[in-house]
PDB file of C-alpha atoms in Angstrom:
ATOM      1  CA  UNK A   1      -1.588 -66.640 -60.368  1.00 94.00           C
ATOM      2  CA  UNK A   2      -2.575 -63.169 -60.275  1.00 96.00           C
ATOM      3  CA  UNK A   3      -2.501 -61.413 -63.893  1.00 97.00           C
ATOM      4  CA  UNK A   4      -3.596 -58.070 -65.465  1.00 98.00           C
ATOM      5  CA  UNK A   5      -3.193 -58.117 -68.810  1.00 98.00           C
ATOM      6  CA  UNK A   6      -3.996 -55.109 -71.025  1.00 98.00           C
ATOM      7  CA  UNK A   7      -4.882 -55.068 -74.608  1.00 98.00           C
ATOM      8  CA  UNK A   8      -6.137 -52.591 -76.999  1.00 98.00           C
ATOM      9  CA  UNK A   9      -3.161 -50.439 -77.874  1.00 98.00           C
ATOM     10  CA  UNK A  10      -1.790 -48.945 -81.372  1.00 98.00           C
ATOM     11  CA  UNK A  11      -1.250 -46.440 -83.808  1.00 98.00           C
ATOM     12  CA  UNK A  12      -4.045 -43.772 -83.980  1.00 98.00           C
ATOM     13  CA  UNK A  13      -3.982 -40.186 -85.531  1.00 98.00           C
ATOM     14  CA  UNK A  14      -4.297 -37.299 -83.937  1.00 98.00           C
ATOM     15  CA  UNK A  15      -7.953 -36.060 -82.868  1.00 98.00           C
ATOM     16  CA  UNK A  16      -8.815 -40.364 -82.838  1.00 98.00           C
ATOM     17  CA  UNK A  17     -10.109 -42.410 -80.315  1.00 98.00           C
ATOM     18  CA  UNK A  18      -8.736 -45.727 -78.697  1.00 98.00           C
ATOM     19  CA  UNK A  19     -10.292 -48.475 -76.284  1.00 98.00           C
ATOM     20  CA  UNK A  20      -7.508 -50.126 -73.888  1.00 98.00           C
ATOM     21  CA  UNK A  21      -9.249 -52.918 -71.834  1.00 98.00           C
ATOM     22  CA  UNK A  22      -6.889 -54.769 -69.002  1.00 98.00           C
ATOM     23  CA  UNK A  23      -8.248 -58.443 -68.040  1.00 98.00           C
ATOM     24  CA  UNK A  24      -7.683 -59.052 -64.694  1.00 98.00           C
ATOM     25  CA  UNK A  25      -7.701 -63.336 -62.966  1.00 97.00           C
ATOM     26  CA  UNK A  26      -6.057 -64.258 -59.589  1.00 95.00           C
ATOM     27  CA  UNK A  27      -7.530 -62.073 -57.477  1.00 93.00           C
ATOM     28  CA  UNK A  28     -11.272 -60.600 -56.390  1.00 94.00           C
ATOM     29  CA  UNK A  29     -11.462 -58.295 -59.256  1.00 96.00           C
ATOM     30  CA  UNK A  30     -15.070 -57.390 -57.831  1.00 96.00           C
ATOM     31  CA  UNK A  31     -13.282 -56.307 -54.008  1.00 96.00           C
ATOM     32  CA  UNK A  32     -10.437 -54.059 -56.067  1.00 96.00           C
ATOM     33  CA  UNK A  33     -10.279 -50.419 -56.404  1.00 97.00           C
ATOM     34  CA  UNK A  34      -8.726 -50.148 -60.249  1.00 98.00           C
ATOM     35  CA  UNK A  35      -6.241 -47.674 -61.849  1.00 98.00           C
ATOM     36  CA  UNK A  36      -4.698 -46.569 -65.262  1.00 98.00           C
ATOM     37  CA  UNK A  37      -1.190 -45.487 -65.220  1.00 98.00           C
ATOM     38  CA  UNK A  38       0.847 -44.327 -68.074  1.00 98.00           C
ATOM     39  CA  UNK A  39       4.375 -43.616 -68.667  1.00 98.00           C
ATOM     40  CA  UNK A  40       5.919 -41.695 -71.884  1.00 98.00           C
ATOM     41  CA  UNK A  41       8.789 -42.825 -73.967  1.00 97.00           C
ATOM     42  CA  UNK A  42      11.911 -42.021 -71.056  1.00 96.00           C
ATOM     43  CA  UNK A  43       9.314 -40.247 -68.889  1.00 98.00           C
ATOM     44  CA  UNK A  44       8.350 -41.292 -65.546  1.00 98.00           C
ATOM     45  CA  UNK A  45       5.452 -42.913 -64.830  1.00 98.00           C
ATOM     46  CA  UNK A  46       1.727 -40.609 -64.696  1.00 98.00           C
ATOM     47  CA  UNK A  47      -1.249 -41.929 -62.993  1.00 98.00           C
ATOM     48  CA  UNK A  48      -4.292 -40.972 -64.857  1.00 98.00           C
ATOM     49  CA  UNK A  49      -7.801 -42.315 -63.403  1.00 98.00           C
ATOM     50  CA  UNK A  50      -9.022 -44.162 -60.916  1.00 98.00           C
ATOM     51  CA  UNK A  51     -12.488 -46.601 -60.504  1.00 98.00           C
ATOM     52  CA  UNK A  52     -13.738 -48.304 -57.003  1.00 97.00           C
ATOM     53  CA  UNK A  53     -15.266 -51.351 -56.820  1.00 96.00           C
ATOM     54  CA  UNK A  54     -18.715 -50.697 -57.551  1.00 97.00           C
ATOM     55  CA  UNK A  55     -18.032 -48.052 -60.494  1.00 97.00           C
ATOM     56  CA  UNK A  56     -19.825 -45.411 -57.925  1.00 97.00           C
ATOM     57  CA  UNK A  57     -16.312 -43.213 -57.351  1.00 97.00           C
ATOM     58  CA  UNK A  58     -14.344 -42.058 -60.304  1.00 98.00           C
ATOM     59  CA  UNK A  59     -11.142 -39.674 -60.564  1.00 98.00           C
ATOM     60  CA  UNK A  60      -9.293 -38.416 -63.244  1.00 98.00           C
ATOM     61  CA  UNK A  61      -6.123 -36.294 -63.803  1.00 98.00           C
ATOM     62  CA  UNK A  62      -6.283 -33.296 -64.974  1.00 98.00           C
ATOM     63  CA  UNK A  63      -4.509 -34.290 -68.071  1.00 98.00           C
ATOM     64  CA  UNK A  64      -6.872 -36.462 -69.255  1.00 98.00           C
ATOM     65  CA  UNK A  65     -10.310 -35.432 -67.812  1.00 98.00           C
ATOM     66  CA  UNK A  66     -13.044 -34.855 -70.592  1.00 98.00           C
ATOM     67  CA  UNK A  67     -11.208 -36.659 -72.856  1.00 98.00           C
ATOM     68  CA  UNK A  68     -10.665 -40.183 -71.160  1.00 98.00           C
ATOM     69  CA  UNK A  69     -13.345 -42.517 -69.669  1.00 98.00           C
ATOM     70  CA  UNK A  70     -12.696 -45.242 -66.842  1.00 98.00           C
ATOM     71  CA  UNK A  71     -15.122 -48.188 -66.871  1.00 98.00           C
ATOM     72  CA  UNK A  72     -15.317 -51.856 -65.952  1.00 98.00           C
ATOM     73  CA  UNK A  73     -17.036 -54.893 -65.789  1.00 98.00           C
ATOM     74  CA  UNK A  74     -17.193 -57.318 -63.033  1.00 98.00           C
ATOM     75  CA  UNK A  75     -18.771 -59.796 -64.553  1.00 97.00           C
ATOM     76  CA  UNK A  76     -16.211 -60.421 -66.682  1.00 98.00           C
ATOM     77  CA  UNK A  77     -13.325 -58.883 -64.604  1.00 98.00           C
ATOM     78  CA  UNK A  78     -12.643 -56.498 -67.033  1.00 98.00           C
ATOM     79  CA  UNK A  79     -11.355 -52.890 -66.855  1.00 98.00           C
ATOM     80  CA  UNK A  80     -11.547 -50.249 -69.907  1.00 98.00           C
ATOM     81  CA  UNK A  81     -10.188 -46.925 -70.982  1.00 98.00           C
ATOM     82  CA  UNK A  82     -11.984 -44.844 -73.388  1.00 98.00           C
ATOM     83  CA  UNK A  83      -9.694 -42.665 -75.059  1.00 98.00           C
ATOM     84  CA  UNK A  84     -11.033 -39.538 -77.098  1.00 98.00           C
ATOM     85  CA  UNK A  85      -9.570 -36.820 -78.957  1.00 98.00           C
ATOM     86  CA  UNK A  86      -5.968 -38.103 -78.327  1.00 98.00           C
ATOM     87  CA  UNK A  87      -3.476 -36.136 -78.891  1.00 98.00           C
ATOM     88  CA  UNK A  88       0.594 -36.487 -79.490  1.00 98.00           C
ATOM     89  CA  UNK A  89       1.212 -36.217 -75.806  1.00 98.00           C
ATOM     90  CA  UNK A  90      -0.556 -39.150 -74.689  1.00 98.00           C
ATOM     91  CA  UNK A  91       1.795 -41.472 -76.438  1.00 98.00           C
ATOM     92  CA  UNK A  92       2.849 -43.493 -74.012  1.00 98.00           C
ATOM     93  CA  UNK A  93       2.756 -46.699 -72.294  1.00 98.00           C
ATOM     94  CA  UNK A  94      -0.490 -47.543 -70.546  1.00 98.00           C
ATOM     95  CA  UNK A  95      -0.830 -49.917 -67.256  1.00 98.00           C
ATOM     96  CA  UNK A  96      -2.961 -50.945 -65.249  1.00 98.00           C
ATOM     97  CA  UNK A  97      -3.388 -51.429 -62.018  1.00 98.00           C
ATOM     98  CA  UNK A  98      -5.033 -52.750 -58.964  1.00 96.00           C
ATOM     99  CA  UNK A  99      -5.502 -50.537 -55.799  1.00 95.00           C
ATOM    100  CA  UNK A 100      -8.510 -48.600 -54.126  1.00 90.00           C
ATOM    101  CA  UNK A 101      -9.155 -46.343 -51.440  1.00 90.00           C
ATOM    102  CA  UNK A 102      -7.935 -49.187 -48.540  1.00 91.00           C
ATOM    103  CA  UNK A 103      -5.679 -50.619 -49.623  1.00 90.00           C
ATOM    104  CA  UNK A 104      -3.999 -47.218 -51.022  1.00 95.00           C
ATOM    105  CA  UNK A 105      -1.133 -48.952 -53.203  1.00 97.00           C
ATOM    106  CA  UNK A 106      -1.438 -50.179 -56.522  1.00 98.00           C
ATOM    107  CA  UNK A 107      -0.733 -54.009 -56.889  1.00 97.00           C
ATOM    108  CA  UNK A 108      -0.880 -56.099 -58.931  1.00 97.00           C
ATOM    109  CA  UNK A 109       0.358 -54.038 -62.480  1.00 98.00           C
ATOM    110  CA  UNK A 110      -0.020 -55.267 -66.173  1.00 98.00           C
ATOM    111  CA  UNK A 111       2.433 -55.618 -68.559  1.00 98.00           C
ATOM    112  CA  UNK A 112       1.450 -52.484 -70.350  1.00 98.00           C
ATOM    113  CA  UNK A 113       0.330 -51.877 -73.530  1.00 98.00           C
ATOM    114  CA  UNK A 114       2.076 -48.965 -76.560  1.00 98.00           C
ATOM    115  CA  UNK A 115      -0.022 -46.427 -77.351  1.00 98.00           C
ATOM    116  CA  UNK A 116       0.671 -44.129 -80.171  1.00 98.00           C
ATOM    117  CA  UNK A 117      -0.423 -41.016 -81.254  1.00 98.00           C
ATOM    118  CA  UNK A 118       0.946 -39.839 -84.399  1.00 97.00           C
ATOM    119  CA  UNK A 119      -0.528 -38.670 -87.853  1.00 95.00           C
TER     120      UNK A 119
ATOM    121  CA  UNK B   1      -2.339 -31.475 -56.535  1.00 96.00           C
ATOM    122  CA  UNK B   2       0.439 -32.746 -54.365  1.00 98.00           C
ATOM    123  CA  UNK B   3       3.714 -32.647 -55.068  1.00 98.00           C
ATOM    124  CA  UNK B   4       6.200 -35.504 -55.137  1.00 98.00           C
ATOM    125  CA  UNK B   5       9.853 -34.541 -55.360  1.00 98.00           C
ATOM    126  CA  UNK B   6      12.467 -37.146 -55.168  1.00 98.00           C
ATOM    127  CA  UNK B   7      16.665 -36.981 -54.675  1.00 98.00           C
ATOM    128  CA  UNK B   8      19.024 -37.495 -56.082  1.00 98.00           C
ATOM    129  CA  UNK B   9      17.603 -38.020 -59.673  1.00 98.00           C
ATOM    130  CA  UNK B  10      20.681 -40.786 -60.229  1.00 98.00           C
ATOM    131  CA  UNK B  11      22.994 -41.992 -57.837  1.00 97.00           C
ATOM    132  CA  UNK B  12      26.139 -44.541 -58.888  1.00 97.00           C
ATOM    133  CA  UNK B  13      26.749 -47.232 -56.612  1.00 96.00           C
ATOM    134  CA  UNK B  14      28.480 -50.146 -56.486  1.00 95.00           C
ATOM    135  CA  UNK B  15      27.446 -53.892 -55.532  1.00 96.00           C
ATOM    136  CA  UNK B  16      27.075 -54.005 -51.439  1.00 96.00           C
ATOM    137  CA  UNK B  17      26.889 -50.150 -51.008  1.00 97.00           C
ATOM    138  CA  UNK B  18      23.771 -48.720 -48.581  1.00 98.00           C
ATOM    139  CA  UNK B  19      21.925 -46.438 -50.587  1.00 98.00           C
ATOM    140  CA  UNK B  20      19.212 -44.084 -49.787  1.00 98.00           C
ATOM    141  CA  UNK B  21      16.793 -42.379 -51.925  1.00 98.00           C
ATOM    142  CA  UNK B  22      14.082 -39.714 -50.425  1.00 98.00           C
ATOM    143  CA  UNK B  23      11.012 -38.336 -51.488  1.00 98.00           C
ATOM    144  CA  UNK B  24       9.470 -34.671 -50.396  1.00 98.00           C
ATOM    145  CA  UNK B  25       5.546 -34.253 -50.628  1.00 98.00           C
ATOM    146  CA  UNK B  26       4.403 -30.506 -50.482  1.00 98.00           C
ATOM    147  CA  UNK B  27       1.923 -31.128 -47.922  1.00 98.00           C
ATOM    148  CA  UNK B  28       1.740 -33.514 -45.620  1.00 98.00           C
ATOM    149  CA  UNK B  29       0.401 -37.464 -46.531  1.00 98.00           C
ATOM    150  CA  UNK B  30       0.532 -39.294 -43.321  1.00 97.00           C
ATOM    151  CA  UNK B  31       1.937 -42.323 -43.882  1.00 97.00           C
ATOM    152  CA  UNK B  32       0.307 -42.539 -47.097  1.00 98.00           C
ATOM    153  CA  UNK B  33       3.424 -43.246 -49.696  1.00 98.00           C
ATOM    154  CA  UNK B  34       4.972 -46.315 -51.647  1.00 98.00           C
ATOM    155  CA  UNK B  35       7.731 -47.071 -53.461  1.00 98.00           C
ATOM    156  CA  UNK B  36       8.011 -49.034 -56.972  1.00 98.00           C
ATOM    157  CA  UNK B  37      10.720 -50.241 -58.371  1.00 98.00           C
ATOM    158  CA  UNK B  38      10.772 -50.535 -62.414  1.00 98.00           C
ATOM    159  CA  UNK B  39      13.648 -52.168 -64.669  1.00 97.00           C
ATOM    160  CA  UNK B  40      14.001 -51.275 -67.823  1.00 95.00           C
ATOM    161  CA  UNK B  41      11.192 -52.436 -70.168  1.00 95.00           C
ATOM    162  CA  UNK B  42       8.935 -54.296 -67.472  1.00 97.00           C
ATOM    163  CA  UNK B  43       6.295 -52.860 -65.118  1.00 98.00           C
ATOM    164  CA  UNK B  44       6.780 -51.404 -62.047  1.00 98.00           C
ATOM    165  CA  UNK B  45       6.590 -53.864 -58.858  1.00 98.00           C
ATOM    166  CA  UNK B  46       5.584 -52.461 -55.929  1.00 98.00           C
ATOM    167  CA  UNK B  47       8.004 -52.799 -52.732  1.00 98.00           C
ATOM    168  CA  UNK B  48       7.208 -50.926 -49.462  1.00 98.00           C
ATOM    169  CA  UNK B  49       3.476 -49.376 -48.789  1.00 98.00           C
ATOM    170  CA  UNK B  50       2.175 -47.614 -46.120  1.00 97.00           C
ATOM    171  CA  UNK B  51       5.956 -45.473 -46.195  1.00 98.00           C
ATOM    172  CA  UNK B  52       7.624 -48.503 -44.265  1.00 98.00           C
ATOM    173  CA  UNK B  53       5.749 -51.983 -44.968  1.00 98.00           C
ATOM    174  CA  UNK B  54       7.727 -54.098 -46.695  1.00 98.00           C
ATOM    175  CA  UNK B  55       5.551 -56.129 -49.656  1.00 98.00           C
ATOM    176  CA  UNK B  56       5.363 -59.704 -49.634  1.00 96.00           C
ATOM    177  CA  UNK B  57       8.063 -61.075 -51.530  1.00 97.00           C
ATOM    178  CA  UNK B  58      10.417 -58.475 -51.336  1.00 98.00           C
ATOM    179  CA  UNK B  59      13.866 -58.909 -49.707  1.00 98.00           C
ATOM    180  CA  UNK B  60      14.292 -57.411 -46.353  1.00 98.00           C
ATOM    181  CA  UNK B  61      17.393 -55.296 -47.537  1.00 98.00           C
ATOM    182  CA  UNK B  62      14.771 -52.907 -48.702  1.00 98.00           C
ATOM    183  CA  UNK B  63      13.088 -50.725 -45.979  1.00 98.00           C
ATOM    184  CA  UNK B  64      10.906 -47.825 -46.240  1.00 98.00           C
ATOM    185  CA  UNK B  65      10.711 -44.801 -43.290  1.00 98.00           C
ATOM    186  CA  UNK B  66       8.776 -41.363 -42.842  1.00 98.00           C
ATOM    187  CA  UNK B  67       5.569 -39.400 -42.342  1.00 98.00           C
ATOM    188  CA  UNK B  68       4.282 -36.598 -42.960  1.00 98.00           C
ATOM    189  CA  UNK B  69       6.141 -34.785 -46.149  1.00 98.00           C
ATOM    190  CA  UNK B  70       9.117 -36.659 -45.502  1.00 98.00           C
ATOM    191  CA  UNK B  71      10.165 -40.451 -46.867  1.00 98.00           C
ATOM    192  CA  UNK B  72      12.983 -42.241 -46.707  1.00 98.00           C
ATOM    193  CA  UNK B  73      13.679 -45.875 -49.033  1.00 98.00           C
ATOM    194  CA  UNK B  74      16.936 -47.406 -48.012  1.00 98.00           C
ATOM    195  CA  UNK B  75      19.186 -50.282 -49.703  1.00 98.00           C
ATOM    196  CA  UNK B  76      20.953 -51.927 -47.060  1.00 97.00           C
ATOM    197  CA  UNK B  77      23.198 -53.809 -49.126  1.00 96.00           C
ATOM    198  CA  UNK B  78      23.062 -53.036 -53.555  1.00 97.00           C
ATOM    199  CA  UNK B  79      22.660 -56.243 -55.056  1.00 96.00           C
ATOM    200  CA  UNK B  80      23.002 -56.611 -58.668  1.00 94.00           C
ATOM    201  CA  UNK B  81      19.398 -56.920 -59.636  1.00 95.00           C
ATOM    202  CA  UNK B  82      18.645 -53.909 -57.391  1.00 96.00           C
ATOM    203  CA  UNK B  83      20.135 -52.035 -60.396  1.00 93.00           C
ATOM    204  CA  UNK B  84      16.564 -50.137 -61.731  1.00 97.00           C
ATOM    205  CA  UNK B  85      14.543 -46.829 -60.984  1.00 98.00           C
ATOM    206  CA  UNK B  86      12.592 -46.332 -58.198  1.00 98.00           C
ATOM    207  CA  UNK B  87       9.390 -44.336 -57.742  1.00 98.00           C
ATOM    208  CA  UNK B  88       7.785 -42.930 -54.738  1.00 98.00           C
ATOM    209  CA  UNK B  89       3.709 -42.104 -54.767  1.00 98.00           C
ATOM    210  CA  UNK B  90       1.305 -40.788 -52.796  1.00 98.00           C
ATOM    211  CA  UNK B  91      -2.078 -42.091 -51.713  1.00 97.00           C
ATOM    212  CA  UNK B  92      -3.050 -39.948 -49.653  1.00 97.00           C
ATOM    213  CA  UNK B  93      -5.654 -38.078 -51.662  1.00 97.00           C
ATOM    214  CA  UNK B  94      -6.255 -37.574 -55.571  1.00 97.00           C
ATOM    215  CA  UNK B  95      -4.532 -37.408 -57.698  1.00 97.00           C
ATOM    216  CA  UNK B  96      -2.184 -40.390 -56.813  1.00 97.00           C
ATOM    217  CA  UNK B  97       0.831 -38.831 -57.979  1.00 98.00           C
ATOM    218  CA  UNK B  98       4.568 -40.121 -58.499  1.00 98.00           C
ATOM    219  CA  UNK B  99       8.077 -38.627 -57.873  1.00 98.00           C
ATOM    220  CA  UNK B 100      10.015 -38.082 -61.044  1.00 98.00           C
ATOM    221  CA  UNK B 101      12.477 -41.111 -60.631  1.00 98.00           C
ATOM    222  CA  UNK B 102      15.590 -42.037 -58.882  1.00 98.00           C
ATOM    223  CA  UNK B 103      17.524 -44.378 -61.504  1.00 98.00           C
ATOM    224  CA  UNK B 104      20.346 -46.130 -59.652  1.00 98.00           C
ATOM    225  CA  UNK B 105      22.935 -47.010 -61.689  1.00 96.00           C
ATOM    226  CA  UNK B 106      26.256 -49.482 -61.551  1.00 88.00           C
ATOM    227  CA  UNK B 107      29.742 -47.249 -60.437  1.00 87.00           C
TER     228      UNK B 107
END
């Protein structure tokens, strides 16, 4: 069965830092292009960063750039968000997401995971 | 950045209606769009790529059309658990962004 499942999410203050990581099992993890996208309380859904296959290409949108790090690693089929210097807006709910460059869709999502930012 | 813009924000429809939901990019993507459907509380699922491939899985009442700024995702016949928002999104360059929502409702 093919599963992403994120973890990592919480309550964090203001100015804090958070680690999401998404485990991924189904499907070749190492061949897969992987996302983070995140979706506020009634808000539509925001993707925020992208990582290809080999950790070589990353992108980020503006809204989080400098403050947000994609990662992963294949040998445990892992993906990762570094999240620094949060602030109130990025409380949301975080996904992630398979998809690269070929494929160009994301597939197969997470359940998601709450992240909130308040003091 | 492009620009997704989706109508109508909501439509009401009942159970065996045809409805249609589009999506504007500001530039053109190809044929570089999909469309997600979310429920309330789960993930999204993704249904048509490549603006008119239908995902494995997915019932053939749903069908995707378009290219270029233009995108079409058509209902042919509302079932009950079609009742959810749907999102269309660009691939065609970064950022990979989303339309703002079209939540399709019960009349």
């Amino acid at each position: 069965e093919v599963q992403l499942v994120e973890s990592g999410g919480g309550l964090v203050q203001p100015g804090g830092s958070l680690r999401l990581s998404c485990a991924a099992s189904g499907f070749t993890f190492t061949k897969s292009g992987m996302n983070w996208v995140r979706q506020a309380p009634g808000r539509g859904l925001e993707w925020i960063s992208y990582i290809s296959d080999s950790s070589s290409v990353k992108y980020y949108a503006d809204s989080v750039r400098g403050r947000f790090t994609i990662s992963r690693d294949n040998a445990k089929s892992s993906l990762y968000l570094q999240m620094n210097s949060l602030r109130d807006e990025d409380t949301a709910v975080y996904y992630c997401a398979g998809g690269g460059v070929v494929v160009r869709r994301l597939d197969p999502w997470g359940q998601g995971t709450l992240v909130t930012v308040s003091s | 950045d492009i620009q997704m813009t989706q109508s109508p924000s909501s439509v009401s429809a009942s159970v065996g209606d045809r409805v249609t939901i589009t999506c504007r990019a500001s530039q053109g993507i190809s044929s570089w769009l999909a469309w997600y459907q979310q429920e309330p509380g789960r993930a999204p699922k993704l249904l048509i790529y490549a603006a008119s491939s239908l995902q494995s899985g997915v019932p053939s009442r749903f069908s995707g059309s378009g290219s270029g700024t233009d995108f079409t995702l058509t209902i042919s016949s509302l079932q009950p658990e079609d009742f959810a928002t749907y999102y269309c999104q660009q691939t065609n360059s970064f950022p990979w962004t989303f339309g703002q929502g079209t939540k399709v409702e019960i009349k």
